PQR file of N, CA, C, O and H, with PARSE charges and radii, in Angstrom:
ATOM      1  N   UNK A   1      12.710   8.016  33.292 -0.4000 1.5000
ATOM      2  CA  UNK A   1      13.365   7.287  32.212 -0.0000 2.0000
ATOM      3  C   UNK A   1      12.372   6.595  31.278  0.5500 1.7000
ATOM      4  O   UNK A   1      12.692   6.279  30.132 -0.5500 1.4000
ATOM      5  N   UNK A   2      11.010   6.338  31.858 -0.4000 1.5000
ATOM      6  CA  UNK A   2      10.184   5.528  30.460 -0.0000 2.0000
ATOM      7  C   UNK A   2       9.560   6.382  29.978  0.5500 1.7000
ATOM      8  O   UNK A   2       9.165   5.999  28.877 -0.5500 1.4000
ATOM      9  H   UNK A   2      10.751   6.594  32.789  0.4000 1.0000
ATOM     10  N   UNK A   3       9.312   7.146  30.150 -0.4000 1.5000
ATOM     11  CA  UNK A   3       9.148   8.352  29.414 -0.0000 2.0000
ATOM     12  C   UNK A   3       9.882   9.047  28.555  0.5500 1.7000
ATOM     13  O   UNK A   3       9.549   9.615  27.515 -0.5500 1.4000
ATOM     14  H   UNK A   3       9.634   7.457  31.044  0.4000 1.0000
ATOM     15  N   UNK A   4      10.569   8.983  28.906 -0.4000 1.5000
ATOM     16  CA  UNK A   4      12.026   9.204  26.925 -0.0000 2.0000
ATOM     17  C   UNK A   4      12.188   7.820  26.312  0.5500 1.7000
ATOM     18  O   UNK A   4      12.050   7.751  25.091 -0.5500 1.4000
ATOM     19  H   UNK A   4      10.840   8.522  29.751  0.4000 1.0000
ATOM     20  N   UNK A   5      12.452   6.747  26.967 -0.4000 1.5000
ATOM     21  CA  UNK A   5      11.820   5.435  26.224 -0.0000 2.0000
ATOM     22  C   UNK A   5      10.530   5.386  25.567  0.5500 1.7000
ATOM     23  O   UNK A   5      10.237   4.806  24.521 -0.5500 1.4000
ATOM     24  H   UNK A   5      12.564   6.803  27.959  0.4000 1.0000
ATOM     25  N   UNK A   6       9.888   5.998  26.245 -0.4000 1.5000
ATOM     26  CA  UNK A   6       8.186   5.883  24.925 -0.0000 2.0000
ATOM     27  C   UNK A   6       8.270   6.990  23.946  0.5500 1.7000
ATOM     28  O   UNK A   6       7.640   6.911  22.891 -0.5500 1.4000
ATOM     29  H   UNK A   6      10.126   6.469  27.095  0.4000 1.0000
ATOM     30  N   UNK A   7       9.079   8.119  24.252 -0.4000 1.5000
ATOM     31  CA  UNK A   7       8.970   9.453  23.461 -0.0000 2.0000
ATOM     32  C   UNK A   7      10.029   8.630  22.170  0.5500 1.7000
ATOM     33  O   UNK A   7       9.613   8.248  21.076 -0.5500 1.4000
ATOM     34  H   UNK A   7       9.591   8.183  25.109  0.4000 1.0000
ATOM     35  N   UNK A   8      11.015   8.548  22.521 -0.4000 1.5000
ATOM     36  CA  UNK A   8      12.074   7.687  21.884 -0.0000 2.0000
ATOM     37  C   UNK A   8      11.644   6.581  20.880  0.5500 1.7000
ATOM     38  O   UNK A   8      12.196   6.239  19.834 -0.5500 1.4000
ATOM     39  H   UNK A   8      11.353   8.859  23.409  0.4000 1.0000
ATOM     40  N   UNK A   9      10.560   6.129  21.447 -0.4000 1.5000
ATOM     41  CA  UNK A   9       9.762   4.805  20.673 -0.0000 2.0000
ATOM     42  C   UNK A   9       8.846   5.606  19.748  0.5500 1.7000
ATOM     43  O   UNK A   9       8.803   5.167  18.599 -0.5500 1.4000
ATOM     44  H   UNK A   9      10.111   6.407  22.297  0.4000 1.0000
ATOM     45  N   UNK A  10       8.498   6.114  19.868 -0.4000 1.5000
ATOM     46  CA  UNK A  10       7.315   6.940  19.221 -0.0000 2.0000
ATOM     47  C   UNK A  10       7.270   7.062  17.564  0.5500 1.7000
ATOM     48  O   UNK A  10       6.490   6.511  16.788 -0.5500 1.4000
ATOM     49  H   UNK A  10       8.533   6.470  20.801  0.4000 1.0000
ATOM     50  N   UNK A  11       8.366   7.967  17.285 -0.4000 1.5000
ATOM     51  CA  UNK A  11       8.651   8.633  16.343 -0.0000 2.0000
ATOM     52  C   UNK A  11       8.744   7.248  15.067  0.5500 1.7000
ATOM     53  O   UNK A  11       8.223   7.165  13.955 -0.5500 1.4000
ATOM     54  H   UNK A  11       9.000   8.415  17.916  0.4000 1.0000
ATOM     55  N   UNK A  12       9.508   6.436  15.715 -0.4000 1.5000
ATOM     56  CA  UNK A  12       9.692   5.047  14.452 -0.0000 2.0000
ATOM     57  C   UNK A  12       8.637   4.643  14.168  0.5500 1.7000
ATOM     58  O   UNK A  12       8.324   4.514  12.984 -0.5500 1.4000
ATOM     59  H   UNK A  12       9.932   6.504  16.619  0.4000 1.0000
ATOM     60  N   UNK A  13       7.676   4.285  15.324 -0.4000 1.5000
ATOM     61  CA  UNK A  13       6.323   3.596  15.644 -0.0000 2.0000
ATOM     62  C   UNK A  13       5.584   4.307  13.901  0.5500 1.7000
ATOM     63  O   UNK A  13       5.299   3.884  12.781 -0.5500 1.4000
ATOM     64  H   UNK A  13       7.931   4.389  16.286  0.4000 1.0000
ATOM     65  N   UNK A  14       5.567   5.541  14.648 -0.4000 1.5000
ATOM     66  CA  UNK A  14       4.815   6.506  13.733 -0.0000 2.0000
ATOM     67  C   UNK A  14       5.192   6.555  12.450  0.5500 1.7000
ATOM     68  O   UNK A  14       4.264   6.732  11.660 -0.5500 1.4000
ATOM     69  H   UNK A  14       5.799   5.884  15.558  0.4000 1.0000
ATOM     70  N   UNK A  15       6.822   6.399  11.761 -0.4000 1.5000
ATOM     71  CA  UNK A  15       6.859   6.735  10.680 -0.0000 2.0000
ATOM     72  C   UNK A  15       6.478   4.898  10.013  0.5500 1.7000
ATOM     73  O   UNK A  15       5.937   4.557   8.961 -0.5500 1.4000
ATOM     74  H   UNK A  15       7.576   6.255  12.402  0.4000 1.0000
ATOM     75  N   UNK A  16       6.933   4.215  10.944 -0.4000 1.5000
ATOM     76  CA  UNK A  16       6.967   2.518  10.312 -0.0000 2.0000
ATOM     77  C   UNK A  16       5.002   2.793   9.982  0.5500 1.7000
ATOM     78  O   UNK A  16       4.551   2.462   8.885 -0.5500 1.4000
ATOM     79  H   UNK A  16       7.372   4.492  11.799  0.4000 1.0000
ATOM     80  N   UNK A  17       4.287   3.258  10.813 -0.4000 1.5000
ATOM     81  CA  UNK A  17       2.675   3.143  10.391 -0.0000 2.0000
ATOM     82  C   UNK A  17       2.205   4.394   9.113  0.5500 1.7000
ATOM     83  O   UNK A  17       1.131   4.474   8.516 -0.5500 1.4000
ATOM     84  H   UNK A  17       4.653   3.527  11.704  0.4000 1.0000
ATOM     85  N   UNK A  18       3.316   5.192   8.993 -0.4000 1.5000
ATOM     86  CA  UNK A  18       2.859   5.599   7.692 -0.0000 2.0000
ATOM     87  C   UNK A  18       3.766   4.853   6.392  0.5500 1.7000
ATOM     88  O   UNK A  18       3.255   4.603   5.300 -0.5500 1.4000
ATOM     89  H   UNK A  18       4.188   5.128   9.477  0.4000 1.0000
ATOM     90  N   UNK A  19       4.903   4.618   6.668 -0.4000 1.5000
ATOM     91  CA  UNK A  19       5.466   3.695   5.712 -0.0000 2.0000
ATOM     92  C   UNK A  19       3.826   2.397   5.346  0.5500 1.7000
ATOM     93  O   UNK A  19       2.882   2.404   4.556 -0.5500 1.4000
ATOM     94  H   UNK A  19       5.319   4.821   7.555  0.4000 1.0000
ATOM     95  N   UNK A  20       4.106   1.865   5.986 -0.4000 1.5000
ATOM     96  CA  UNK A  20       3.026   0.696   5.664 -0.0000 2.0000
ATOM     97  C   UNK A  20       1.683   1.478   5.040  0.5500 1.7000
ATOM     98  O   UNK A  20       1.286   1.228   3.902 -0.5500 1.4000
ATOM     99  H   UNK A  20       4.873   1.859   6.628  0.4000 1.0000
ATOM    100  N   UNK A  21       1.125   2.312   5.788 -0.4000 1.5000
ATOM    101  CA  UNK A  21       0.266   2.870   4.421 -0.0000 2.0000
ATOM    102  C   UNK A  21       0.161   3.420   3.435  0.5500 1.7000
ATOM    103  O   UNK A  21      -0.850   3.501   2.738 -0.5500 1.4000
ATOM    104  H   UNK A  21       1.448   2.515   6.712  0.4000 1.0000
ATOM    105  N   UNK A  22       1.410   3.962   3.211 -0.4000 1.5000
ATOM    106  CA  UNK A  22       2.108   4.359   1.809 -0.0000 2.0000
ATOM    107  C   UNK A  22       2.698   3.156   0.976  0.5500 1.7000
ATOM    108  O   UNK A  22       2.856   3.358  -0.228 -0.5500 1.4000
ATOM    109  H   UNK A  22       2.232   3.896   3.777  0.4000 1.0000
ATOM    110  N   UNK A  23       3.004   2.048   1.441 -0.4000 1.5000
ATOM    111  CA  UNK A  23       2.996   0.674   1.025 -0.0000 2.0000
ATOM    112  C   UNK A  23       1.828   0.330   0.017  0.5500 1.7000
ATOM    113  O   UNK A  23       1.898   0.260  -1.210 -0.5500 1.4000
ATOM    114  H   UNK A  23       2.876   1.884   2.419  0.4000 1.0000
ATOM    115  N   UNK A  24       0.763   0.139   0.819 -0.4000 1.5000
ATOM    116  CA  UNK A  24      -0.631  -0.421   1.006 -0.0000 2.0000
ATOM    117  C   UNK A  24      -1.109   0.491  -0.365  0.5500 1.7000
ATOM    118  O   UNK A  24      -1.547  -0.042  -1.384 -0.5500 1.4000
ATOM    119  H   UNK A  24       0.705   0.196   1.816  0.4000 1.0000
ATOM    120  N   UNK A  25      -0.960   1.790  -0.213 -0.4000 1.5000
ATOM    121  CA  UNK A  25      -1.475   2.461  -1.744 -0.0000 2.0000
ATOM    122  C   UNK A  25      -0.666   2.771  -2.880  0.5500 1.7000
ATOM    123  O   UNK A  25      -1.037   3.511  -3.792 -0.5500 1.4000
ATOM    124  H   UNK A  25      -0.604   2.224   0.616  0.4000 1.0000
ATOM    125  N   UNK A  26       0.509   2.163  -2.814 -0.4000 1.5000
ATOM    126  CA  UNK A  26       1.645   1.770  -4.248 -0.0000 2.0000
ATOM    127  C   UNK A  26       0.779   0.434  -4.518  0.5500 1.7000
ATOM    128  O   UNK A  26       0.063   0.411  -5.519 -0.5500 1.4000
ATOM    129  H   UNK A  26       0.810   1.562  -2.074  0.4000 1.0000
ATOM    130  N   UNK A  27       0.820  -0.566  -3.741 -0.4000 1.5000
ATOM    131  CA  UNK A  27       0.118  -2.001  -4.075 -0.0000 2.0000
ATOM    132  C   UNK A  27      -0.788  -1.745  -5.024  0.5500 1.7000
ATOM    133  O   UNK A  27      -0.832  -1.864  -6.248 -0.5500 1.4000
ATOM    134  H   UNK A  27       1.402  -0.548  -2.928  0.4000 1.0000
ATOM    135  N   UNK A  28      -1.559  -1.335  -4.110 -0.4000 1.5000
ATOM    136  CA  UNK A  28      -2.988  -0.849  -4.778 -0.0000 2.0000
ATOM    137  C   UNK A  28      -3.187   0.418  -6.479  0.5500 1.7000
ATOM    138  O   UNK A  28      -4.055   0.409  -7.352 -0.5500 1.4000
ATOM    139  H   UNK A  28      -1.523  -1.238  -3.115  0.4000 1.0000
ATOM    140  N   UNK A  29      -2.429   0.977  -6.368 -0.4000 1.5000
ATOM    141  CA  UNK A  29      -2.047   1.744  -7.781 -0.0000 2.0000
ATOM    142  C   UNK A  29      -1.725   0.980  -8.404  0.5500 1.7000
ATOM    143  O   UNK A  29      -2.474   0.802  -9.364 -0.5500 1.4000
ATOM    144  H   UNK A  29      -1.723   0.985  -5.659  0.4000 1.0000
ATOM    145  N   UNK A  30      -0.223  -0.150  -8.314 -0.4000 1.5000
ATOM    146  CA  UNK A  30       0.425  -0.678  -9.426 -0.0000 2.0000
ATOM    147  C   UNK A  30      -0.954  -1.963  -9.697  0.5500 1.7000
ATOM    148  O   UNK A  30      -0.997  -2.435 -10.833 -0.5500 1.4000
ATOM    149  H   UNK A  30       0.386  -0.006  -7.534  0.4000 1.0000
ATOM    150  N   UNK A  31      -1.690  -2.317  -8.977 -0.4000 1.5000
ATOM    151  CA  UNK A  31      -2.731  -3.481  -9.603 -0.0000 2.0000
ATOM    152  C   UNK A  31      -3.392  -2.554 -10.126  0.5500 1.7000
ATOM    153  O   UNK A  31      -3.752  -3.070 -11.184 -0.5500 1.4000
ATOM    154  H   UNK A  31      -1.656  -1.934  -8.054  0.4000 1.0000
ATOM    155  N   UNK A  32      -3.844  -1.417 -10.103 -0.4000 1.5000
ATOM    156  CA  UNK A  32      -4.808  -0.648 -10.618 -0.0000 2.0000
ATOM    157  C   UNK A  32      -4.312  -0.332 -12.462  0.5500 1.7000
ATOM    158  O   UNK A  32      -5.049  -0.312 -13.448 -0.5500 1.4000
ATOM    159  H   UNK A  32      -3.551  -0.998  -9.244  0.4000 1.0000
ATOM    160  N   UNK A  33      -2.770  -0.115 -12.369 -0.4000 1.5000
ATOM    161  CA  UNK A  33      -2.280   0.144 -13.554 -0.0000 2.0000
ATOM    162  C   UNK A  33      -1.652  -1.151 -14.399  0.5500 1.7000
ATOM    163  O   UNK A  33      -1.233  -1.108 -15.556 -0.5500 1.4000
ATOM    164  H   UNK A  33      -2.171  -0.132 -11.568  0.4000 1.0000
ATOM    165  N   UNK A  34      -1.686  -2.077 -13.697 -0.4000 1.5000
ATOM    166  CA  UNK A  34      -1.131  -3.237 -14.008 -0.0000 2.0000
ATOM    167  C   UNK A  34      -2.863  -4.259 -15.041  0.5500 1.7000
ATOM    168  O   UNK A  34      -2.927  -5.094 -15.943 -0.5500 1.4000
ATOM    169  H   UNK A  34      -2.026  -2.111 -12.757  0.4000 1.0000
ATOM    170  N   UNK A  35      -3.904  -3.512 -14.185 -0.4000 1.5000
ATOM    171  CA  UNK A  35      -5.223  -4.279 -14.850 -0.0000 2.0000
ATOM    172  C   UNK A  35      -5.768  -2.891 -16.089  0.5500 1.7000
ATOM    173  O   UNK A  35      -6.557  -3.030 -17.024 -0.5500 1.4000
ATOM    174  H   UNK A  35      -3.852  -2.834 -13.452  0.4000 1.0000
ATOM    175  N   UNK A  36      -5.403  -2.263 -15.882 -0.4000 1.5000
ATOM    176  CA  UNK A  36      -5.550  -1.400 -17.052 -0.0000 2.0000
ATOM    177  C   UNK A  36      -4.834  -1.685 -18.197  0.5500 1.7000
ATOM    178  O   UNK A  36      -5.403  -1.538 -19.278 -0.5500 1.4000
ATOM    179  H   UNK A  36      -4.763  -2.150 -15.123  0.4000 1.0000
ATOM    180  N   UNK A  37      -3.333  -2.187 -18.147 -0.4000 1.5000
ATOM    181  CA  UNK A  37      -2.463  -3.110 -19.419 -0.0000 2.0000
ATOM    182  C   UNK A  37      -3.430  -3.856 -19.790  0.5500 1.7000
ATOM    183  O   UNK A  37      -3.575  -3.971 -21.007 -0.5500 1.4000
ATOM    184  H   UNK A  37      -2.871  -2.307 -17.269  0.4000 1.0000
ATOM    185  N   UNK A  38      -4.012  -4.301 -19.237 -0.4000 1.5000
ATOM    186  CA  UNK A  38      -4.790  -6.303 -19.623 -0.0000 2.0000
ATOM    187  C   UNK A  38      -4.857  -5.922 -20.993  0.5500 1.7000
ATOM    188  O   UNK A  38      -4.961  -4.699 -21.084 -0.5500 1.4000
ATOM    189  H   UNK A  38      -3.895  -4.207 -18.249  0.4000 1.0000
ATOM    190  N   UNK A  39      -4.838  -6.442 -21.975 -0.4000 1.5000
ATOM    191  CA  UNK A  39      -4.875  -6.623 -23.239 -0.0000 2.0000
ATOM    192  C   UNK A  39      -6.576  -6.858 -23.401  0.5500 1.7000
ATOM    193  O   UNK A  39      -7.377  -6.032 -23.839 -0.5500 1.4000
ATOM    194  H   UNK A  39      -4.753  -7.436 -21.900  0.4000 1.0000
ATOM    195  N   UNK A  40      -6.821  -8.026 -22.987 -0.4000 1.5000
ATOM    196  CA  UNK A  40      -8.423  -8.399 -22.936 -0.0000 2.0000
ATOM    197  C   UNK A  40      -9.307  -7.423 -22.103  0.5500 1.7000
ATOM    198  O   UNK A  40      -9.143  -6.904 -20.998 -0.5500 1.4000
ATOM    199  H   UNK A  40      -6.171  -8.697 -22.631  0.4000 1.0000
ATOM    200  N   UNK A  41     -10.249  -7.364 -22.981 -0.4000 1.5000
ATOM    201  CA  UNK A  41     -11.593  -6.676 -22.133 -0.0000 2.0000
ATOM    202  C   UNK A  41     -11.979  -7.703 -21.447  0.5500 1.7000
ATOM    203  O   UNK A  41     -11.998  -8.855 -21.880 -0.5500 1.4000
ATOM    204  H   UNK A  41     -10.382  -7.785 -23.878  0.4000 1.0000
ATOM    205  N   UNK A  42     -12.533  -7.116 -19.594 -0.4000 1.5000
ATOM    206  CA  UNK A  42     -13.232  -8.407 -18.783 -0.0000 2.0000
ATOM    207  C   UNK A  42     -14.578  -8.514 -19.075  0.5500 1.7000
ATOM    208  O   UNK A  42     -15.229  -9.477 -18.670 -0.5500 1.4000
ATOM    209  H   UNK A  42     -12.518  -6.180 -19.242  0.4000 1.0000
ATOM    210  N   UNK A  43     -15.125  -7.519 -19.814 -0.4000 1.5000
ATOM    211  CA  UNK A  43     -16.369  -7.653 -19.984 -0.0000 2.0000
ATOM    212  C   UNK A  43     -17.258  -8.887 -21.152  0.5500 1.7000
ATOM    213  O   UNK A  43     -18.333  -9.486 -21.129 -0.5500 1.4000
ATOM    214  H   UNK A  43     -14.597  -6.737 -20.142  0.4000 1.0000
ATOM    215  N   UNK A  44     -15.990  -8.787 -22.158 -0.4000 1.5000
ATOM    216  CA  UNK A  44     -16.257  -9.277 -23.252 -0.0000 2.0000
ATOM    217  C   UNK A  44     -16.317 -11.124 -22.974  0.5500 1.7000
ATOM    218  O   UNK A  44     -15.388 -11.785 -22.507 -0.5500 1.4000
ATOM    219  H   UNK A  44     -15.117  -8.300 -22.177  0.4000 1.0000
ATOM    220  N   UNK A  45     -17.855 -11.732 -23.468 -0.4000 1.5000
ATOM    221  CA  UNK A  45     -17.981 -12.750 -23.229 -0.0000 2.0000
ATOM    222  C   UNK A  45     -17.110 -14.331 -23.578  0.5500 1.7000
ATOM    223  O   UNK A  45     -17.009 -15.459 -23.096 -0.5500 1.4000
ATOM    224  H   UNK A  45     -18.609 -11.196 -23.847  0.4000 1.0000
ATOM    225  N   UNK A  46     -16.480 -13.335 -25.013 -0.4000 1.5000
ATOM    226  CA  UNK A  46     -15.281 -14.527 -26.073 -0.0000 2.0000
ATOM    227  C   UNK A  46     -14.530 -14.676 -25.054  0.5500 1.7000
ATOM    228  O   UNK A  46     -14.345 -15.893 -25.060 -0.5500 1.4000
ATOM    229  H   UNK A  46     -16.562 -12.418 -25.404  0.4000 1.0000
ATOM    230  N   UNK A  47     -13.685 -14.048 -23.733 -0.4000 1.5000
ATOM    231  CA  UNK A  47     -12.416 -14.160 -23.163 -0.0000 2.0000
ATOM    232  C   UNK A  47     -12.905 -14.563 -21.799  0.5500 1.7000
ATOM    233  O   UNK A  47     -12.103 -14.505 -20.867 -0.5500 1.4000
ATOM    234  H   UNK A  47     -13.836 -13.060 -23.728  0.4000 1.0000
ATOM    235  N   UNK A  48     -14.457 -15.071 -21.531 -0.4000 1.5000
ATOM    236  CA  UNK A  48     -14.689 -15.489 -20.132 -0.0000 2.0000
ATOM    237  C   UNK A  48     -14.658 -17.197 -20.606  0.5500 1.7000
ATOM    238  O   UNK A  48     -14.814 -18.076 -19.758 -0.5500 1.4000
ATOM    239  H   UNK A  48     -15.108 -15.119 -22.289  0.4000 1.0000
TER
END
């Protein structure tokens, strides 16, 4: 019986740990596209 309890457990385990890293790289895109909007250049010394 814990052995179809862990097989049973498994599958969620597994998709909840790719959910979260498919999370983790939307985050990471939308700041990526969200600092590309910036209006201001970061380089430019007038806006530091």
């Amino acid at each position: 019986m814990p052995e179809d309890l862990a097989a049973e457990n498994a599958r969620p385990r597994r998709e909840n740990q790719e959910l979260r890293h498919t999370n983790e790289l939307l985050k990471a895109a939308s700041a990526f596209f969200a600092s590309e909007l910036d209006p201001k250049p970061r380089y430019d010394p007038v806006y530091q």
